[in-house]
PDB file of C-alpha atoms and ligand atoms in Angstrom:
ATOM      1  CA  MET A  22     175.833  72.835 124.926  1.00 91.00           C
ATOM      2  CA  ARG A  23     172.062  73.232 124.683  1.00 97.00           C
ATOM      3  CA  LEU A  24     172.064  74.293 121.012  1.00 98.00           C
ATOM      4  CA  GLN A  25     174.160  71.620 119.329  1.00 98.00           C
ATOM      5  CA  GLY A  26     173.076  71.070 115.724  1.00 97.00           C
ATOM      6  CA  LYS A  27     171.151  74.354 115.589  1.00 98.00           C
ATOM      7  CA  VAL A  28     171.805  77.289 113.283  1.00 98.00           C
ATOM      8  CA  ALA A  29     171.235  80.799 114.657  1.00 99.00           C
ATOM      9  CA  LEU A  30     171.062  84.111 112.801  1.00 98.00           C
ATOM     10  CA  VAL A  31     171.906  87.215 114.848  1.00 99.00           C
ATOM     11  CA  THR A  32     171.273  90.623 113.263  1.00 98.00           C
ATOM     12  CA  GLY A  33     173.579  93.509 114.159  1.00 98.00           C
ATOM     13  CA  ALA A  34     176.125  90.967 115.425  1.00 98.00           C
ATOM     14  CA  GLY A  35     179.224  93.018 114.606  1.00 97.00           C
ATOM     15  CA  GLN A  36     179.532  94.575 118.056  1.00 97.00           C
ATOM     16  CA  GLY A  37     177.910  95.130 121.432  1.00 97.00           C
ATOM     17  CA  ILE A  38     175.046  92.904 122.530  1.00 98.00           C
ATOM     18  CA  GLY A  39     174.772  91.185 119.135  1.00 98.00           C
ATOM     19  CA  ARG A  40     178.386  90.036 119.247  1.00 98.00           C
ATOM     20  CA  ALA A  41     177.965  88.706 122.797  1.00 98.00           C
ATOM     21  CA  ILE A  42     174.847  86.797 121.711  1.00 98.00           C
ATOM     22  CA  ALA A  43     176.698  85.269 118.745  1.00 98.00           C
ATOM     23  CA  MET A  44     179.528  84.146 121.041  1.00 98.00           C
ATOM     24  CA  ARG A  45     177.198  82.744 123.703  1.00 98.00           C
ATOM     25  CA  LEU A  46     175.040  80.806 121.236  1.00 98.00           C
ATOM     26  CA  ALA A  47     178.253  79.427 119.709  1.00 98.00           C
ATOM     27  CA  ASP A  48     179.386  78.402 123.213  1.00 98.00           C
ATOM     28  CA  GLU A  49     176.071  76.535 123.489  1.00 98.00           C
ATOM     29  CA  GLY A  50     176.877  74.610 120.288  1.00 98.00           C
ATOM     30  CA  ALA A  51     175.061  76.568 117.553  1.00 98.00           C
ATOM     31  CA  ASP A  52     176.489  77.540 114.174  1.00 98.00           C
ATOM     32  CA  ILE A  53     176.119  81.283 113.669  1.00 98.00           C
ATOM     33  CA  ILE A  54     175.132  83.565 110.806  1.00 98.00           C
ATOM     34  CA  VAL A  55     176.609  86.960 111.641  1.00 98.00           C
ATOM     35  CA  GLU A  56     174.452  89.661 110.078  1.00 98.00           C
ATOM     36  CA  ASP A  57     175.373  93.343 110.082  1.00 98.00           C
ATOM     37  CA  ARG A  58     175.261  96.422 107.863  1.00 96.00           C
ATOM     38  CA  LEU A  59     176.938  96.279 104.472  1.00 88.00           C
ATOM     39  CA  ASP A  60     179.519  98.813 105.665  1.00 85.00           C
ATOM     40  CA  SER A  61     180.254  97.066 108.979  1.00 82.00           C
ATOM     41  CA  ASP A  62     183.928  96.288 109.425  1.00 85.00           C
ATOM     42  CA  SER A  63     183.416  94.415 112.692  1.00 95.00           C
ATOM     43  CA  ALA A  64     181.299  91.447 111.564  1.00 97.00           C
ATOM     44  CA  GLU A  65     184.423  89.524 110.515  1.00 96.00           C
ATOM     45  CA  ARG A  66     185.748  89.858 114.069  1.00 96.00           C
ATOM     46  CA  THR A  67     182.586  88.261 115.441  1.00 97.00           C
ATOM     47  CA  LEU A  68     182.931  85.490 112.865  1.00 97.00           C
ATOM     48  CA  ARG A  69     186.477  84.780 114.062  1.00 97.00           C
ATOM     49  CA  GLU A  70     185.183  84.581 117.663  1.00 97.00           C
ATOM     50  CA  VAL A  71     182.552  82.048 116.546  1.00 98.00           C
ATOM     51  CA  GLU A  72     185.053  79.947 114.611  1.00 98.00           C
ATOM     52  CA  SER A  73     187.542  80.020 117.491  1.00 98.00           C
ATOM     53  CA  ARG A  74     184.852  78.193 119.499  1.00 97.00           C
ATOM     54  CA  GLY A  75     184.874  75.342 116.959  1.00 97.00           C
ATOM     55  CA  ARG A  76     181.561  76.335 115.382  1.00 98.00           C
ATOM     56  CA  ARG A  77     180.759  77.087 111.770  1.00 98.00           C
ATOM     57  CA  GLY A  78     179.828  80.637 110.857  1.00 98.00           C
ATOM     58  CA  ALA A  79     179.302  83.075 108.007  1.00 98.00           C
ATOM     59  CA  VAL A  80     178.973  86.812 107.613  1.00 98.00           C
ATOM     60  CA  ILE A  81     175.939  87.775 105.550  1.00 98.00           C
ATOM     61  CA  ALA A  82     175.577  91.535 105.269  1.00 97.00           C
ATOM     62  CA  GLY A  83     172.456  93.590 104.656  1.00 97.00           C
ATOM     63  CA  ASP A  84     170.492  96.619 105.805  1.00 98.00           C
ATOM     64  CA  VAL A  85     167.746  95.093 107.951  1.00 98.00           C
ATOM     65  CA  GLY A  86     165.603  98.155 107.230  1.00 98.00           C
ATOM     66  CA  ARG A  87     165.121  96.906 103.653  1.00 98.00           C
ATOM     67  CA  ALA A  88     162.806  93.930 103.153  1.00 98.00           C
ATOM     68  CA  ALA A  89     164.709  92.811 100.025  1.00 98.00           C
ATOM     69  CA  ASP A  90     167.932  92.593 102.069  1.00 98.00           C
ATOM     70  CA  ASP A  91     166.085  90.637 104.750  1.00 98.00           C
ATOM     71  CA  ARG A  92     164.894  88.035 102.244  1.00 98.00           C
ATOM     72  CA  HIS A  93     168.410  87.827 100.817  1.00 98.00           C
ATOM     73  CA  VAL A  94     169.993  87.275 104.250  1.00 98.00           C
ATOM     74  CA  ILE A  95     167.629  84.387 105.034  1.00 98.00           C
ATOM     75  CA  GLU A  96     167.956  82.824 101.557  1.00 98.00           C
ATOM     76  CA  ALA A  97     171.769  83.057 101.643  1.00 98.00           C
ATOM     77  CA  GLY A  98     171.807  81.601 105.170  1.00 98.00           C
ATOM     78  CA  VAL A  99     169.612  78.657 104.203  1.00 98.00           C
ATOM     79  CA  SER A 100     171.642  77.984 101.093  1.00 98.00           C
ATOM     80  CA  ARG A 101     174.831  78.002 103.186  1.00 98.00           C
ATOM     81  CA  PHE A 102     173.644  75.976 106.227  1.00 98.00           C
ATOM     82  CA  GLY A 103     170.555  74.118 104.946  1.00 97.00           C
ATOM     83  CA  HIS A 104     168.230  75.612 107.565  1.00 97.00           C
ATOM     84  CA  ILE A 105     168.019  78.305 110.253  1.00 98.00           C
ATOM     85  CA  ASP A 106     166.445  77.417 113.616  1.00 98.00           C
ATOM     86  CA  ILE A 107     166.914  80.510 115.766  1.00 99.00           C
ATOM     87  CA  LEU A 108     166.492  84.165 114.804  1.00 99.00           C
ATOM     88  CA  VAL A 109     167.703  86.948 117.095  1.00 99.00           C
ATOM     89  CA  ASN A 110     166.441  90.365 115.979  1.00 99.00           C
ATOM     90  CA  ASN A 111     169.110  92.464 117.674  1.00 98.00           C
ATOM     91  CA  ALA A 112     170.076  95.240 115.202  1.00 98.00           C
ATOM     92  CA  GLY A 113     168.952  98.577 116.573  1.00 98.00           C
ATOM     93  CA  VAL A 114     169.665 102.299 116.500  1.00 97.00           C
ATOM     94  CA  GLU A 115     168.557 105.309 118.531  1.00 97.00           C
ATOM     95  CA  ARG A 116     168.467 109.048 117.862  1.00 97.00           C
ATOM     96  CA  ARG A 117     168.004 111.688 120.547  1.00 96.00           C
ATOM     97  CA  ALA A 118     165.942 114.797 119.805  1.00 98.00           C
ATOM     98  CA  GLU A 119     163.210 116.918 121.256  1.00 98.00           C
ATOM     99  CA  PHE A 120     159.903 115.851 119.756  1.00 98.00           C
ATOM    100  CA  CYS A 121     159.462 119.064 117.696  1.00 98.00           C
ATOM    101  CA  ASP A 122     162.922 118.623 116.175  1.00 98.00           C
ATOM    102  CA  VAL A 123     162.712 114.973 115.116  1.00 98.00           C
ATOM    103  CA  SER A 124     163.499 114.779 111.393  1.00 98.00           C
ATOM    104  CA  GLU A 125     161.688 112.454 109.023  1.00 98.00           C
ATOM    105  CA  ALA A 126     165.039 110.887 108.127  1.00 98.00           C
ATOM    106  CA  ASP A 127     165.843 110.014 111.756  1.00 98.00           C
ATOM    107  CA  TYR A 128     162.302 108.748 112.392  1.00 98.00           C
ATOM    108  CA  ASP A 129     162.513 106.524 109.301  1.00 98.00           C
ATOM    109  CA  LEU A 130     165.951 105.232 110.266  1.00 98.00           C
ATOM    110  CA  VAL A 131     164.910 104.223 113.790  1.00 98.00           C
ATOM    111  CA  LEU A 132     161.584 102.675 112.791  1.00 98.00           C
ATOM    112  CA  ASN A 133     163.042 100.951 109.725  1.00 98.00           C
ATOM    113  CA  VAL A 134     165.940  99.306 111.539  1.00 98.00           C
ATOM    114  CA  ASN A 135     164.263  98.538 114.870  1.00 98.00           C
ATOM    115  CA  LEU A 136     160.728  97.561 113.861  1.00 98.00           C
ATOM    116  CA  LYS A 137     160.375  97.091 110.107  1.00 98.00           C
ATOM    117  CA  GLY A 138     163.684  95.207 110.113  1.00 98.00           C
ATOM    118  CA  ALA A 139     162.586  92.786 112.822  1.00 98.00           C
ATOM    119  CA  PHE A 140     159.238  92.360 111.036  1.00 99.00           C
ATOM    120  CA  PHE A 141     160.613  91.406 107.630  1.00 98.00           C
ATOM    121  CA  VAL A 142     163.579  89.340 108.798  1.00 98.00           C
ATOM    122  CA  THR A 143     161.081  87.375 110.886  1.00 99.00           C
ATOM    123  CA  GLN A 144     158.722  87.013 107.919  1.00 98.00           C
ATOM    124  CA  ALA A 145     161.461  85.576 105.698  1.00 98.00           C
ATOM    125  CA  PHE A 146     162.645  83.338 108.567  1.00 98.00           C
ATOM    126  CA  VAL A 147     159.149  81.982 109.231  1.00 98.00           C
ATOM    127  CA  ARG A 148     158.516  81.286 105.537  1.00 98.00           C
ATOM    128  CA  GLN A 149     161.550  78.968 105.392  1.00 97.00           C
ATOM    129  CA  LEU A 150     160.482  77.213 108.597  1.00 98.00           C
ATOM    130  CA  ARG A 151     156.929  76.784 107.290  1.00 98.00           C
ATOM    131  CA  ASP A 152     158.146  75.443 103.941  1.00 97.00           C
ATOM    132  CA  GLY A 153     160.550  73.014 105.642  1.00 96.00           C
ATOM    133  CA  GLN A 154     157.983  72.130 108.350  1.00 97.00           C
ATOM    134  CA  ARG A 155     160.532  72.891 111.069  1.00 98.00           C
ATOM    135  CA  PRO A 156     159.989  74.447 114.503  1.00 98.00           C
ATOM    136  CA  GLY A 157     161.883  77.612 115.429  1.00 98.00           C
ATOM    137  CA  ARG A 158     162.649  80.373 117.889  1.00 98.00           C
ATOM    138  CA  VAL A 159     162.327  84.132 117.422  1.00 99.00           C
ATOM    139  CA  ILE A 160     163.968  86.319 120.067  1.00 99.00           C
ATOM    140  CA  ASN A 161     163.735  90.097 119.747  1.00 99.00           C
ATOM    141  CA  ILE A 162     166.092  92.397 121.617  1.00 99.00           C
ATOM    142  CA  SER A 163     163.680  95.124 122.593  1.00 98.00           C
ATOM    143  CA  SER A 164     164.414  97.338 125.605  1.00 98.00           C
ATOM    144  CA  VAL A 165     162.998  98.395 128.958  1.00 98.00           C
ATOM    145  CA  HIS A 166     161.661 101.164 126.697  1.00 98.00           C
ATOM    146  CA  GLU A 167     159.058  98.776 125.331  1.00 98.00           C
ATOM    147  CA  GLU A 168     157.404  99.737 128.673  1.00 97.00           C
ATOM    148  CA  LEU A 169     159.226 102.723 130.121  1.00 96.00           C
ATOM    149  CA  PRO A 170     158.884 106.239 128.657  1.00 96.00           C
ATOM    150  CA  PHE A 171     162.171 107.911 127.635  1.00 96.00           C
ATOM    151  CA  PRO A 172     161.632 111.596 126.774  1.00 97.00           C
ATOM    152  CA  HIS A 173     163.619 112.774 123.719  1.00 97.00           C
ATOM    153  CA  PHE A 174     163.705 109.217 122.371  1.00 98.00           C
ATOM    154  CA  THR A 175     160.120 108.969 121.175  1.00 98.00           C
ATOM    155  CA  SER A 176     160.880 107.207 117.878  1.00 98.00           C
ATOM    156  CA  TYR A 177     162.985 104.646 119.739  1.00 98.00           C
ATOM    157  CA  CYS A 178     160.254 104.008 122.329  1.00 98.00           C
ATOM    158  CA  ALA A 179     157.636 103.736 119.560  1.00 98.00           C
ATOM    159  CA  SER A 180     159.796 101.142 117.789  1.00 98.00           C
ATOM    160  CA  LYS A 181     160.337  99.061 120.933  1.00 98.00           C
ATOM    161  CA  GLY A 182     156.692  99.345 122.007  1.00 98.00           C
ATOM    162  CA  GLY A 183     155.748  98.184 118.511  1.00 98.00           C
ATOM    163  CA  MET A 184     158.154  95.272 118.891  1.00 98.00           C
ATOM    164  CA  LYS A 185     156.336  94.235 122.053  1.00 98.00           C
ATOM    165  CA  MET A 186     152.968  93.984 120.286  1.00 98.00           C
ATOM    166  CA  MET A 187     154.525  92.337 117.224  1.00 98.00           C
ATOM    167  CA  MET A 188     155.997  89.681 119.530  1.00 99.00           C
ATOM    168  CA  ARG A 189     152.668  89.069 121.306  1.00 98.00           C
ATOM    169  CA  ASN A 190     150.769  88.776 118.030  1.00 98.00           C
ATOM    170  CA  LEU A 191     153.268  86.435 116.421  1.00 99.00           C
ATOM    171  CA  ALA A 192     153.468  84.224 119.517  1.00 99.00           C
ATOM    172  CA  ILE A 193     149.808  83.379 118.965  1.00 98.00           C
ATOM    173  CA  GLU A 194     149.813  83.281 115.170  1.00 98.00           C
ATOM    174  CA  LEU A 195     152.967  81.150 114.888  1.00 98.00           C
ATOM    175  CA  ALA A 196     152.350  78.741 117.787  1.00 98.00           C
ATOM    176  CA  PRO A 197     150.625  76.197 115.495  1.00 98.00           C
ATOM    177  CA  LEU A 198     153.872  76.081 113.474  1.00 98.00           C
ATOM    178  CA  GLY A 199     155.904  75.236 116.590  1.00 98.00           C
ATOM    179  CA  ILE A 200     157.575  78.638 116.602  1.00 98.00           C
ATOM    180  CA  THR A 201     158.015  80.507 119.901  1.00 99.00           C
ATOM    181  CA  VAL A 202     158.396  84.293 119.938  1.00 99.00           C
ATOM    182  CA  ASN A 203     159.757  86.259 122.908  1.00 99.00           C
ATOM    183  CA  ASN A 204     161.479  89.544 123.719  1.00 99.00           C
ATOM    184  CA  VAL A 205     164.534  90.197 125.842  1.00 99.00           C
ATOM    185  CA  ALA A 206     164.386  93.722 127.270  1.00 98.00           C
ATOM    186  CA  PRO A 207     167.784  95.029 128.370  1.00 98.00           C
ATOM    187  CA  GLY A 208     168.185  97.973 130.725  1.00 98.00           C
ATOM    188  CA  ALA A 209     171.401  99.993 130.554  1.00 97.00           C
ATOM    189  CA  ILE A 210     174.135  97.831 129.045  1.00 97.00           C
ATOM    190  CA  GLU A 211     177.811  98.729 128.493  1.00 96.00           C
ATOM    191  CA  THR A 212     178.013  98.871 124.678  1.00 95.00           C
ATOM    192  CA  PRO A 213     179.061 101.400 122.017  1.00 90.00           C
ATOM    193  CA  ILE A 214     175.440 102.639 121.686  1.00 88.00           C
ATOM    194  CA  ASN A 215     175.969 104.191 125.159  1.00 91.00           C
ATOM    195  CA  ALA A 216     179.413 105.660 124.395  1.00 91.00           C
ATOM    196  CA  SER A 217     178.548 109.224 125.474  1.00 90.00           C
ATOM    197  CA  LEU A 218     176.950 108.022 128.720  1.00 91.00           C
ATOM    198  CA  LEU A 219     179.921 105.770 129.508  1.00 93.00           C
ATOM    199  CA  GLY A 220     182.243 108.755 129.061  1.00 93.00           C
ATOM    200  CA  ASN A 221     180.295 110.937 131.519  1.00 94.00           C
ATOM    201  CA  PRO A 222     181.067 109.977 135.163  1.00 95.00           C
ATOM    202  CA  GLU A 223     178.293 112.160 136.641  1.00 95.00           C
ATOM    203  CA  LEU A 224     175.541 110.738 134.432  1.00 93.00           C
ATOM    204  CA  LEU A 225     176.887 107.247 134.981  1.00 95.00           C
ATOM    205  CA  SER A 226     176.826 107.578 138.750  1.00 95.00           C
ATOM    206  CA  ALA A 227     173.264 109.005 138.685  1.00 94.00           C
ATOM    207  CA  LEU A 228     172.149 106.082 136.530  1.00 94.00           C
ATOM    208  CA  ARG A 229     173.806 103.502 138.776  1.00 95.00           C
ATOM    209  CA  GLY A 230     171.888 105.048 141.668  1.00 95.00           C
ATOM    210  CA  LYS A 231     168.624 104.174 139.911  1.00 94.00           C
ATOM    211  CA  ILE A 232     169.607 100.549 139.298  1.00 97.00           C
ATOM    212  CA  PRO A 233     168.831  98.354 142.331  1.00 97.00           C
ATOM    213  CA  LEU A 234     171.784  96.037 141.540  1.00 97.00           C
ATOM    214  CA  ARG A 235     173.998  99.192 141.314  1.00 96.00           C
ATOM    215  CA  ARG A 236     175.772  98.359 138.053  1.00 96.00           C
ATOM    216  CA  LEU A 237     175.202  98.603 134.351  1.00 97.00           C
ATOM    217  CA  GLY A 238     174.644  95.311 132.552  1.00 98.00           C
ATOM    218  CA  LYS A 239     177.246  93.534 130.430  1.00 98.00           C
ATOM    219  CA  PRO A 240     176.428  92.297 126.940  1.00 98.00           C
ATOM    220  CA  GLY A 241     176.908  88.773 128.319  1.00 98.00           C
ATOM    221  CA  ASP A 242     174.039  89.304 130.776  1.00 98.00           C
ATOM    222  CA  VAL A 243     171.699  89.797 127.815  1.00 98.00           C
ATOM    223  CA  ALA A 244     173.254  86.940 125.856  1.00 99.00           C
ATOM    224  CA  ALA A 245     172.602  84.507 128.738  1.00 98.00           C
ATOM    225  CA  ALA A 246     168.878  85.330 128.612  1.00 99.00           C
ATOM    226  CA  VAL A 247     168.836  84.803 124.838  1.00 99.00           C
ATOM    227  CA  ALA A 248     170.579  81.430 125.218  1.00 98.00           C
ATOM    228  CA  TYR A 249     167.868  80.337 127.648  1.00 98.00           C
ATOM    229  CA  LEU A 250     165.020  81.406 125.334  1.00 98.00           C
ATOM    230  CA  ALA A 251     166.710  79.675 122.393  1.00 98.00           C
ATOM    231  CA  SER A 252     167.101  76.413 124.288  1.00 98.00           C
ATOM    232  CA  ASP A 253     164.750  73.509 125.048  1.00 98.00           C
ATOM    233  CA  ASP A 254     164.606  74.830 128.618  1.00 98.00           C
ATOM    234  CA  ALA A 255     162.249  77.520 127.276  1.00 98.00           C
ATOM    235  CA  GLY A 256     160.141  75.165 125.157  1.00 98.00           C
ATOM    236  CA  TYR A 257     156.917  76.227 126.920  1.00 98.00           C
ATOM    237  CA  VAL A 258     157.717  79.967 126.960  1.00 98.00           C
ATOM    238  CA  THR A 259     156.162  82.170 124.285  1.00 99.00           C
ATOM    239  CA  GLY A 260     154.633  85.638 124.049  1.00 98.00           C
ATOM    240  CA  THR A 261     156.583  87.123 126.944  1.00 98.00           C
ATOM    241  CA  THR A 262     159.346  89.609 127.712  1.00 98.00           C
ATOM    242  CA  LEU A 263     162.345  88.662 129.812  1.00 98.00           C
ATOM    243  CA  VAL A 264     163.646  91.891 131.388  1.00 98.00           C
ATOM    244  CA  VAL A 265     167.425  92.021 131.992  1.00 98.00           C
ATOM    245  CA  ASP A 266     167.954  95.331 133.776  1.00 98.00           C
ATOM    246  CA  GLY A 267     169.250  94.892 137.340  1.00 98.00           C
ATOM    247  CA  GLY A 268     165.806  95.967 138.580  1.00 97.00           C
ATOM    248  CA  LEU A 269     165.806  99.350 136.764  1.00 96.00           C
ATOM    249  CA  LEU A 270     162.348  99.129 135.203  1.00 94.00           C
ATOM    250  CA  TRP A 271     160.334  98.481 138.347  1.00 88.00           C
ATOM    251  CA  ASN A 272     162.429 100.901 140.378  1.00 89.00           C
ATOM    252  CA  TYR A 273     161.495 103.650 137.886  1.00 76.00           C
ATOM    253  CA  SER A 274     157.875 102.592 137.983  1.00 65.00           C
ATOM    254  CA  GLU A 275     157.859 103.018 141.784  1.00 61.00           C
ATOM    255  CA  GLN A 276     158.999 106.678 141.589  1.00 58.00           C
TER     256      GLN A 276
HETATM  257  P1  LIG B 176     175.418  98.820 119.174  1.00 84.57           P
HETATM  258  O1  LIG B 176     175.256 100.159 118.540  1.00 84.57           O
HETATM  259  O2  LIG B 176     176.642  98.554 119.956  1.00 84.57           O
HETATM  260  O3  LIG B 176     175.249  97.673 118.079  1.00 84.57           O
HETATM  261  C1  LIG B 176     174.193  97.693 117.162  1.00 84.57           C
HETATM  262  C2  LIG B 176     174.580  96.841 115.969  1.00 84.57           C
HETATM  263  O4  LIG B 176     173.493  96.908 115.018  1.00 84.57           O
HETATM  264  C3  LIG B 176     175.837  97.348 115.271  1.00 84.57           C
HETATM  265  O5  LIG B 176     176.696  96.266 114.983  1.00 84.57           O
HETATM  266  C4  LIG B 176     175.283  97.989 113.993  1.00 84.57           C
HETATM  267  O6  LIG B 176     176.194  97.974 112.901  1.00 84.57           O
HETATM  268  C5  LIG B 176     174.060  97.115 113.723  1.00 84.57           C
HETATM  269  N1  LIG B 176     173.121  97.791 112.833  1.00 84.57           N
HETATM  270  C6  LIG B 176     172.696  99.078 112.887  1.00 84.57           C
HETATM  271  N2  LIG B 176     171.905  99.356 111.839  1.00 84.57           N
HETATM  272  C7  LIG B 176     171.803  98.216 111.111  1.00 84.57           C
HETATM  273  C8  LIG B 176     171.136  97.881 109.903  1.00 84.57           C
HETATM  274  N3  LIG B 176     170.413  98.790 109.238  1.00 84.57           N
HETATM  275  N4  LIG B 176     171.248  96.617 109.437  1.00 84.57           N
HETATM  276  C9  LIG B 176     172.000  95.697 110.094  1.00 84.57           C
HETATM  277  N5  LIG B 176     172.671  95.971 111.235  1.00 84.57           N
HETATM  278  C10 LIG B 176     172.572  97.220 111.739  1.00 84.57           C
HETATM  279  O7  LIG B 176     174.118  98.627 120.091  1.00 84.57           O
HETATM  280  P2  LIG B 176     173.818  97.594 121.275  1.00 84.57           P
HETATM  281  O8  LIG B 176     173.862  98.348 122.533  1.00 84.57           O
HETATM  282  O9  LIG B 176     174.627  96.364 121.123  1.00 84.57           O
HETATM  283  O10 LIG B 176     172.285  97.314 120.970  1.00 84.57           O
HETATM  284  C11 LIG B 176     171.808  96.098 120.420  1.00 84.57           C
HETATM  285  C12 LIG B 176     170.306  96.049 120.622  1.00 84.57           C
HETATM  286  O11 LIG B 176     170.009  96.125 122.015  1.00 84.57           O
HETATM  287  C13 LIG B 176     169.551  97.202 119.965  1.00 84.57           C
HETATM  288  O12 LIG B 176     168.340  96.743 119.413  1.00 84.57           O
HETATM  289  C14 LIG B 176     169.282  98.141 121.128  1.00 84.57           C
HETATM  290  O13 LIG B 176     168.141  98.943 120.923  1.00 84.57           O
HETATM  291  C15 LIG B 176     169.069  97.145 122.237  1.00 84.57           C
HETATM  292  N6  LIG B 176     169.266  97.711 123.573  1.00 84.57           N
HETATM  293  C16 LIG B 176     170.493  98.156 123.974  1.00 84.57           C
HETATM  294  C17 LIG B 176     170.627  98.684 125.245  1.00 84.57           C
HETATM  295  C18 LIG B 176     171.942  99.186 125.764  1.00 84.57           C
HETATM  296  O14 LIG B 176     171.965  99.799 126.853  1.00 84.57           O
HETATM  297  N7  LIG B 176     173.065  98.991 125.089  1.00 84.57           N
HETATM  298  C19 LIG B 176     169.525  98.760 126.100  1.00 84.57           C
HETATM  299  C20 LIG B 176     168.298  98.304 125.645  1.00 84.57           C
HETATM  300  C21 LIG B 176     168.174  97.772 124.380  1.00 84.57           C
END
């Protein structure tokens, strides 16, 4: 129960890693703002999971790719809970295409959700901390692809690489406000974003062969790392990436 009395906002918390983070932070004692797209029908399920743990929660919907929505989500969260202490920028999308075939619409979608979204949710979050003179935690769910090239996913890699430098910059700029900023970089995790991979036994077995721990990660593996970074245990940790990948990243780098 390291987060008792804290309020956490998790973007893209309707399913996958975001839902697991919401549940884990609730297990640690935090009240949870469940953010997801306006058309998400799964955010309410996450909210029920939070409430079943005896915590308070609320669904506040918005498209993180729109700065006006981001300001609204933070304002509505503060008006509901009084303050927000922990922000987890988890919402993310990917689109596969050969470089010459990437459409402007897909590029905009990936960059808007993954990078612009994290940027402007964080800006609105930091403004309310600054105005209330409160410390805070920002945790971005990036990816091993903040480091590792992934051909045919260039927009995605650009967004996650951008998230890495955004995190490093903000760690320095926001330290005087008592705000830490870190990334969690998952490897291959069993979530709906990987539905086609999970349904392909040959690809799955080839991937497992590249992971030193020989299994894909569970959403809970990522959530445990987020809980650590959100807690007092990580009070002296800022400007870094915690990789949660079963050893995948460095195994690739060796090849
Ligand atoms: P997912 O597709 O299962 O869930 C993503 C969530 O984000 C969904 O609930 C979706 O509705 C929400 N979302 C999408 N667009 C949004 C928008 N515009 N506004 C608000 N919410 C939006 O994916 P996941 O696997 O749980 O991924 C979560 C994060 O982890 C992403 O940032 C992803 O890039 C990252 N990640 C995942 C893996 C993996 O293997 N699953 C690996 C590395 C990094």
